Short mmCIF file of C-alpha atoms in Angstrom, two decimals:
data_model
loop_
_atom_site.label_atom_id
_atom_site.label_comp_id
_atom_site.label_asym_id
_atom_site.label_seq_id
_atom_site.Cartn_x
_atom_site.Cartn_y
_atom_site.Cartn_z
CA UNK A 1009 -61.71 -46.11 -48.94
CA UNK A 1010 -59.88 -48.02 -46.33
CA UNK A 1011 -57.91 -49.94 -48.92
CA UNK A 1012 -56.54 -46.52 -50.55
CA UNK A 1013 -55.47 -44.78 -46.90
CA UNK A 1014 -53.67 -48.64 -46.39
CA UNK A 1015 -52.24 -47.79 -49.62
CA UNK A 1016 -51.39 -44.27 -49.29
CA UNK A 1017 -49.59 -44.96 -45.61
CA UNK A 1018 -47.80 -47.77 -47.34
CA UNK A 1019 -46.40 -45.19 -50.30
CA UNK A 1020 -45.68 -42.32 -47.39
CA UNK A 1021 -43.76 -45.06 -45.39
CA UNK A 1022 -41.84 -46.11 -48.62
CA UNK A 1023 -40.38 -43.25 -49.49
CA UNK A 1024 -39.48 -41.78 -46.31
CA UNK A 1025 -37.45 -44.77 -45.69
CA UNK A 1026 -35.73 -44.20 -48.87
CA UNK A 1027 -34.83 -41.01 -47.82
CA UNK A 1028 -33.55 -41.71 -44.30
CA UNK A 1029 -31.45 -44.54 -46.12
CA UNK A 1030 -30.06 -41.68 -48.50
CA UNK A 1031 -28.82 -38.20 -48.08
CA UNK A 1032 -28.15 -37.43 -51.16
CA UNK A 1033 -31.19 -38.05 -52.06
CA UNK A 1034 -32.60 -35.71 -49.68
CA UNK A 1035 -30.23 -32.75 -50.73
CA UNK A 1036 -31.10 -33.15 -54.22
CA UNK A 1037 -34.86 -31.92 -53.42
CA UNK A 1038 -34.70 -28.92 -51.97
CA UNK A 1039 -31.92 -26.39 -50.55
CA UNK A 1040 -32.82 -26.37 -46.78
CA UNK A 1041 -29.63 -28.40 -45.84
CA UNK A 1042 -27.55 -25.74 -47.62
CA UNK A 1043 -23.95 -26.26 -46.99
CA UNK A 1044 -23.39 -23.15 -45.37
CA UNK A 1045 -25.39 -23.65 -42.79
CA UNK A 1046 -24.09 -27.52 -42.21
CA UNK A 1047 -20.52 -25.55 -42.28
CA UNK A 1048 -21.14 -22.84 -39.66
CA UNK A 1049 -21.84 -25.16 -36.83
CA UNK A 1050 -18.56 -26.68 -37.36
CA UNK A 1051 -16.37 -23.53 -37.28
CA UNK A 1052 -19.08 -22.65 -34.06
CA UNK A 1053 -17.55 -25.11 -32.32
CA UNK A 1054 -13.56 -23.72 -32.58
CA UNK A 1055 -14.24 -20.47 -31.65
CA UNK A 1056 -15.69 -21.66 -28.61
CA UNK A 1057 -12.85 -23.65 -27.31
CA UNK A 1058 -10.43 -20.60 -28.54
CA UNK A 1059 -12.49 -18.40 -25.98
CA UNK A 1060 -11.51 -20.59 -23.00
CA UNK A 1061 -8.11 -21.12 -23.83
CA UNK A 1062 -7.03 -17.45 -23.52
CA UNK A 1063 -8.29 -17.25 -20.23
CA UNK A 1064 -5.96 -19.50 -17.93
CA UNK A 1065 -3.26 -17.04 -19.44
CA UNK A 1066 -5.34 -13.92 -17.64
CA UNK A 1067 -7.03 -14.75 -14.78
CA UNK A 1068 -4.62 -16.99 -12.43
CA UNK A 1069 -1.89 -13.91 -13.22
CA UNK A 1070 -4.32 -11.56 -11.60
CA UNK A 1071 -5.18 -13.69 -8.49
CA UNK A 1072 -1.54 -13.54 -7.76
CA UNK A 1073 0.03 -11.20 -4.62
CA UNK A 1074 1.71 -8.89 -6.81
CA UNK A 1075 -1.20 -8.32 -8.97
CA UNK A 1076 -3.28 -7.31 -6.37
CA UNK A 1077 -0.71 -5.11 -4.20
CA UNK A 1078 1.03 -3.84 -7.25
CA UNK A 1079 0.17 -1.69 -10.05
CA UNK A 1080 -3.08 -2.41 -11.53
CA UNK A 1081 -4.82 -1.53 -14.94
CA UNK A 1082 -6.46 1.98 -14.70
CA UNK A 1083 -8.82 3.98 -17.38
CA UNK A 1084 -7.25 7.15 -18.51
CA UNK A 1085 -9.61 9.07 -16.10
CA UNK A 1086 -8.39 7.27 -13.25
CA UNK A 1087 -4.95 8.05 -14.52
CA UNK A 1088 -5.18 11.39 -14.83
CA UNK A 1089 -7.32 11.40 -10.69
CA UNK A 1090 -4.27 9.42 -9.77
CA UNK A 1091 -1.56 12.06 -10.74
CA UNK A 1092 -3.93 15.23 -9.56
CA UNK A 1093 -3.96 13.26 -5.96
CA UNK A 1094 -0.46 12.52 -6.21
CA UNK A 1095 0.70 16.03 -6.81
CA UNK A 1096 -1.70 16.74 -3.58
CA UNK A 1097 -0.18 14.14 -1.67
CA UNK A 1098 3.18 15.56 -2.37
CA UNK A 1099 2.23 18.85 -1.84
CA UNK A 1100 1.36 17.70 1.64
CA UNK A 1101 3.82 15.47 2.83
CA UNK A 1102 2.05 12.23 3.07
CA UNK A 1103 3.44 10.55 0.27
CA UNK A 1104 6.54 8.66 1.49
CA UNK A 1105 7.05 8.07 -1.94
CA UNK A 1106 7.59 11.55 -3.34
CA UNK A 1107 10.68 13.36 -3.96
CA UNK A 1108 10.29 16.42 -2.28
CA UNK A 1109 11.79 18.39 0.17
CA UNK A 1110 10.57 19.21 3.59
CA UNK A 1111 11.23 21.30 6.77
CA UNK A 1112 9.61 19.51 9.52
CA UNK A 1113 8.97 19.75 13.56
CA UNK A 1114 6.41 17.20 15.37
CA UNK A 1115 5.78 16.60 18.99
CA UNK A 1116 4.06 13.44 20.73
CA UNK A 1117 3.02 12.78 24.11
CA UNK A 1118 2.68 9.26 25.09
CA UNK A 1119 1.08 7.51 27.76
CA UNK A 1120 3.31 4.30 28.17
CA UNK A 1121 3.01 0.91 30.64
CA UNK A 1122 3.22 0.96 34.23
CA UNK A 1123 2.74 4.64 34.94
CA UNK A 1124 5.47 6.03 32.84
CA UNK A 1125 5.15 8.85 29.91
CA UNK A 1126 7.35 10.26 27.43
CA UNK A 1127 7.24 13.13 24.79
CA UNK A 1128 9.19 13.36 21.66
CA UNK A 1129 10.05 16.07 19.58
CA UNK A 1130 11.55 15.46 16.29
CA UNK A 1131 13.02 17.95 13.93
CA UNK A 1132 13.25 16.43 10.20
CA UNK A 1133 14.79 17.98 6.92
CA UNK A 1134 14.23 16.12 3.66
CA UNK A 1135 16.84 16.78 0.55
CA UNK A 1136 15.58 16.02 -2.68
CA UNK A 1137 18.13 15.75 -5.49
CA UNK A 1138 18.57 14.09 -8.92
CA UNK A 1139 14.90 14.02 -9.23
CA UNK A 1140 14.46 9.86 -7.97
CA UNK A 1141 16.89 10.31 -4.80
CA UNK A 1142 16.01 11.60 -1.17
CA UNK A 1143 18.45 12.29 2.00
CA UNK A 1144 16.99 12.58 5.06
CA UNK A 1145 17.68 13.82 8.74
CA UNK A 1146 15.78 13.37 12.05
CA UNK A 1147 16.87 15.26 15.21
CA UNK A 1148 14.90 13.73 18.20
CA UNK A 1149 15.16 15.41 21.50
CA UNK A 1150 13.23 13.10 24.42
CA UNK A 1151 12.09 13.80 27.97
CA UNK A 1152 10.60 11.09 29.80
CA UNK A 1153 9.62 9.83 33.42
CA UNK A 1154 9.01 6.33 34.85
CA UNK A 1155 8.17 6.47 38.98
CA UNK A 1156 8.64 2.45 38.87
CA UNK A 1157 12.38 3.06 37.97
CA UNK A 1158 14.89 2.75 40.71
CA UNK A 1159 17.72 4.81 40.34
CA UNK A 1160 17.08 8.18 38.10
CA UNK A 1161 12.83 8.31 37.20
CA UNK A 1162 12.87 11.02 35.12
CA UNK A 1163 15.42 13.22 32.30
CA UNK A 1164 15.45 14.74 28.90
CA UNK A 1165 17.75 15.70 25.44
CA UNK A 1166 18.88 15.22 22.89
CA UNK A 1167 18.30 11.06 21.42
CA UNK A 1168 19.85 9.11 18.63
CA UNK A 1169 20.09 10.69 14.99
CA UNK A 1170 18.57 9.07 12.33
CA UNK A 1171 19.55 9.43 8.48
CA UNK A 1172 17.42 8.04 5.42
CA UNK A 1173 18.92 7.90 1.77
CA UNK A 1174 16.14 6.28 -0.63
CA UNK A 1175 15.93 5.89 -4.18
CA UNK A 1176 12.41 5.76 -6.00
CA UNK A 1177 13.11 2.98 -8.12
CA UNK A 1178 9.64 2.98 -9.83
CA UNK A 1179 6.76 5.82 -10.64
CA UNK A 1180 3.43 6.25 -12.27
CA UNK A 1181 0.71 8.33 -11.08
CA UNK A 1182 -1.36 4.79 -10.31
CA UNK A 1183 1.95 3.30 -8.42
CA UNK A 1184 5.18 4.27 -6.68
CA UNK A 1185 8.50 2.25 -5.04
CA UNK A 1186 10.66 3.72 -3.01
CA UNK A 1187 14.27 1.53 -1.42
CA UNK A 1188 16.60 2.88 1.00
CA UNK A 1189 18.81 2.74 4.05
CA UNK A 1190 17.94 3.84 7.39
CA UNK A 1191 20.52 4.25 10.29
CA UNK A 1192 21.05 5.79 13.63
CA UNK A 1193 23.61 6.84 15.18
CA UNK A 1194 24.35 6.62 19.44
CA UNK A 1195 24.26 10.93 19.88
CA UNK A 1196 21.92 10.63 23.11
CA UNK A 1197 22.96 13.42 25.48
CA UNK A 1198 21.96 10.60 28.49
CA UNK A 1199 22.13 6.81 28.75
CA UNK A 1200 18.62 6.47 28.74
CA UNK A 1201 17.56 8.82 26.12
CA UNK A 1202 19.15 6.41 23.24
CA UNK A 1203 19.66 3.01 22.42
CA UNK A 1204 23.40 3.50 23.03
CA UNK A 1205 24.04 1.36 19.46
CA UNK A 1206 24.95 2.00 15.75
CA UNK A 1207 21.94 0.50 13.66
CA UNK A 1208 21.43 0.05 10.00
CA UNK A 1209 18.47 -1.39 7.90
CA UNK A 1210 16.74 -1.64 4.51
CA UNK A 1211 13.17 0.86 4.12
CA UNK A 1212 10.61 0.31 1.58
CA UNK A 1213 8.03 2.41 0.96
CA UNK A 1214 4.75 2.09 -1.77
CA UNK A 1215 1.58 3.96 -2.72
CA UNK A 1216 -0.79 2.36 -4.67
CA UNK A 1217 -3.93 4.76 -6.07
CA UNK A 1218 -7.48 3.37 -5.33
CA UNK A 1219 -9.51 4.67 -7.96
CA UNK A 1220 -13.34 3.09 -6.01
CA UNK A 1221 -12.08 5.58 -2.58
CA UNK A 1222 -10.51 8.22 -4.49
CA UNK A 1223 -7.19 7.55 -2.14
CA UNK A 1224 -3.83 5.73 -2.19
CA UNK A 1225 -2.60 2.79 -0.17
CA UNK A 1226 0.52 2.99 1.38
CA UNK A 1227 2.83 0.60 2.93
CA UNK A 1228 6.14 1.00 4.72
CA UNK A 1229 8.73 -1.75 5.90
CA UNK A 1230 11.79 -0.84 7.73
CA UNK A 1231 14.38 -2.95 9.52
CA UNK A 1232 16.80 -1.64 12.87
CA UNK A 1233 19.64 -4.12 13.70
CA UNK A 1234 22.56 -2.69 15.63
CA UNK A 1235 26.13 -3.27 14.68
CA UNK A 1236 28.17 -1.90 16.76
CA UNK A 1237 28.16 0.93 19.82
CA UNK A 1238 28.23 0.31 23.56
CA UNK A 1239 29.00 -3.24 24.24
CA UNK A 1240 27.33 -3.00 27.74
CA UNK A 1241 23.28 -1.72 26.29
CA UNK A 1242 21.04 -4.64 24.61
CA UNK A 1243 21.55 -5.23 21.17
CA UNK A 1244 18.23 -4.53 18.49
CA UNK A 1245 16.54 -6.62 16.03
CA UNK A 1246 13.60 -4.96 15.24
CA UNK A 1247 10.96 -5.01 12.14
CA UNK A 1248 8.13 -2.28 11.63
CA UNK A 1249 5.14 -2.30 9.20
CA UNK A 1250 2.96 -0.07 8.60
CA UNK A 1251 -0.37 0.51 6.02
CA UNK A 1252 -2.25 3.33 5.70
CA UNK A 1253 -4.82 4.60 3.73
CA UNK A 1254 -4.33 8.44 2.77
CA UNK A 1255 -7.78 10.03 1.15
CA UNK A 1256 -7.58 14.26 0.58
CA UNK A 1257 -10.96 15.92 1.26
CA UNK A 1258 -12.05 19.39 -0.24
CA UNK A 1259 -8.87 20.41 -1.88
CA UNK A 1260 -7.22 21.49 1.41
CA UNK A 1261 -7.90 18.53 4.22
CA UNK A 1262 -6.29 15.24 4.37
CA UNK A 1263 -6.62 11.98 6.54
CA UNK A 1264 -4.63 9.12 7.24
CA UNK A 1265 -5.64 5.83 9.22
CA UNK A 1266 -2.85 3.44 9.99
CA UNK A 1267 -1.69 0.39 12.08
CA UNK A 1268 1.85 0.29 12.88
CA UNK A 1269 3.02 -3.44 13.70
CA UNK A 1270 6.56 -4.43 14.91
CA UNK A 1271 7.99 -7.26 16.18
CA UNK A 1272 11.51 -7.08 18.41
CA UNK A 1273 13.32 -10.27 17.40
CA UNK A 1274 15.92 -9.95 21.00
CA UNK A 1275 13.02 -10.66 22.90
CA UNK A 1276 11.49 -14.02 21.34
CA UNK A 1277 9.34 -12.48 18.23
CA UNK A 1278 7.39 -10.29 20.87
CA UNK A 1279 4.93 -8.06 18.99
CA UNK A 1280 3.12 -5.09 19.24
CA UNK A 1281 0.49 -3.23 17.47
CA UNK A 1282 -0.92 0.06 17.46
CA UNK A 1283 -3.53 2.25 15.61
CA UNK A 1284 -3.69 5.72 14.66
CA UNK A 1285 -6.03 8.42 13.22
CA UNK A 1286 -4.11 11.96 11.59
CA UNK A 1287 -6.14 14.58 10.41
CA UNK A 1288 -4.44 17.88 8.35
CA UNK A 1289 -4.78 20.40 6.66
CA UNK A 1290 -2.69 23.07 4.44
CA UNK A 1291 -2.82 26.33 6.03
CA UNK A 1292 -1.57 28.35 3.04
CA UNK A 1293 0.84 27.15 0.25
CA UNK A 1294 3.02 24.82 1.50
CA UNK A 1295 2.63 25.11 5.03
CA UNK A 1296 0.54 22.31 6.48
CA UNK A 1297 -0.21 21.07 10.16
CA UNK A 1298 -1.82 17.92 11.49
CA UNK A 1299 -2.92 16.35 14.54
CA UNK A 1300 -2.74 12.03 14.79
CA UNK A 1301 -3.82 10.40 17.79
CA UNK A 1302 -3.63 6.77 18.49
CA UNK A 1303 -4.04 3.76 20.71
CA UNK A 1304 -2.17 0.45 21.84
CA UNK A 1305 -3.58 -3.06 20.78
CA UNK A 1306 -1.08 -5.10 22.54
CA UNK A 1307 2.69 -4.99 23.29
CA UNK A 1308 2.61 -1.82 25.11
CA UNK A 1309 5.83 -1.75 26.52
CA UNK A 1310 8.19 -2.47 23.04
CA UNK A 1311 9.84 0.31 22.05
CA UNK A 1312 7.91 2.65 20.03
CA UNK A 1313 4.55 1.25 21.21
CA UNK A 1314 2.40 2.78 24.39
CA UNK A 1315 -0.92 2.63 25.77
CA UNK A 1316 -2.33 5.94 23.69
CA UNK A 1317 -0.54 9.04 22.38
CA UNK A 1318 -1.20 12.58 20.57
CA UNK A 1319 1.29 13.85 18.12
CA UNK A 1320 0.87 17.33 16.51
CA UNK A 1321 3.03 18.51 14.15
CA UNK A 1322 3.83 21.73 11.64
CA UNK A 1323 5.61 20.95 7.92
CA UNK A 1324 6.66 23.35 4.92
CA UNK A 1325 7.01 21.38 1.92
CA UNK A 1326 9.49 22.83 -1.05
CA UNK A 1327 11.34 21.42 -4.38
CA UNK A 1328 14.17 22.28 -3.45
CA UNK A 1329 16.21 24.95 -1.49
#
């Protein structure tokens, strides 16, 4: 019995030696190692390194700035949110983007360094025309009072006028760009209710739709350097940027929060930085008002910055006259 099992083991070990030492052998006795299936692993194999290959062409392009500030893939839905906001947006002057025309009157007391205050009242007219283009007009008239000053502490009128021409160079519902030219002009009824200079600058102005908040991100860049006017008042360098974040509750209310940050080049870089809260709402049509307080971070006593300020304001919005 032994001898036989010795014998049998012997036989087993025989022949699967013969077939480890020959495929073929081993194909020709059964169709498990069908040739399809040997084949499929190897096409397995280039698919898999396809897969990879597409994706350095995808994902470093989205990690880059403009990606991620600029316009961004959206789902028909979030298209169509985008363009109902927009029109809102429009409708109620917080879009700095839109070409629309406005009628405009604001007011803003502020609290400013060392004891002194200031209100500003600013009339402003917006001109739409050619359905990309937008001329605009700002009539400031100042009073303010400083007991630190020697000399006069206190006057009021007119200030400097400001004019805007912009052209929105690009617009989807999801994304806007607007470019244009800001200057002023030395019309101050006082010495020290203007800068007493001619100034001219580039403005740019974006609004980027946020479909997760169901708002838009906005961000504004404008530069003042004088070239010309009194040779006697202190020339101007000066570079403001702001972001905000304009959401629309209920149809009828609207909020914006921004920071405003400038920096005044004449006097070594020196920054300042404020934040500020509006709340408004549209009365009836196009007639909207809004209230926007805010507070000082740092660089209190730059022009345009103070230690905390209200501003109320009243704005019909229109197509066109």
């Amino acid at each position: 019995m032994k001898s036989s099992r010795t014998a049998l083991a012997w036989e087993c070990s025989w022949i699967l030696a013969l077939v480890l030492a020959c495929p073929l052998a081993g194909q020709a006795q059964g169709p498990r190692p069908e040739p399809p299936v040997r084949s499929a692993p190897e096409s397995g194999p280039k698919v898999e390194m396809d897969e990879p290959a597409e994706e350095p062409e995808v994902v470093p392009m989205r990690r880059g700035l403009f990606k991620r500030l600029g316009p961004q893939p959206v789902t028909p839905e979030q298209r169509e949110e985008a363009e109902r906001l927009r029109k809102l947006a429009a409708k109620y002057g917080t879009d700095p983007t839109a070409i629309v025309g406005r009628m405009q009157l604001s007011s803003a007391y502020n609290d400013l360094a060392q004891g002194a205050r200031a209100s500003d009242t600013i009339a402003r007219v917006d001109l739409p025309f050619r359905k990309d283009f937008l001329f605009r007009v700002d009539a400031p008239f100042i009073k303010w009072s400083d007991p630190n000053r020697t000399g006069i502490t206190s006057t009021q009128g007119f200030s400097d006028l400001a004019v805007t021409a912009g052209w929105r160079a690009y617009n989807t519902p999801e994304y806007a760009l607007l470019v244009g030219v800001v200057s002023t002009m030395p019309t101050a009824a006082e010495t020290g209710l203007g800068l007493g200079k001619y100034t001219v600058g580039p403005t740019i102005a974006t609004a980027r739709f946020l479909p997760q908040w169901e708002s838009f991100l906005i961000g504004l860049f404008s530069q003042q350097v004088s070239v010309g006017g009194d040779p006697a008042r202190k020339s101007l360098n000066l570079s403001r940027f702001v972001a905000q974040i304009n959401s629309f509750w209920a149809e009828r209310w609207w909020s914006i929060a921004q920071t405003v940050w400038q920096i005044d080049w004449e006097r070594n870089a020196k920054g300042s930085l404020t934040l500020e809260l509006e709340v408004g709402r549209s009365v009836v049509g196009p007639l909207g008002v809004y209230a926007r307080p805010g507070v000082g971070v740092f660089g209190r006593d730059l022009i345009g910055a103070y230690d905390w300020n209200v501003e109320v304001g009243v704005r019909y919005m229109f197509r066109s006259f």
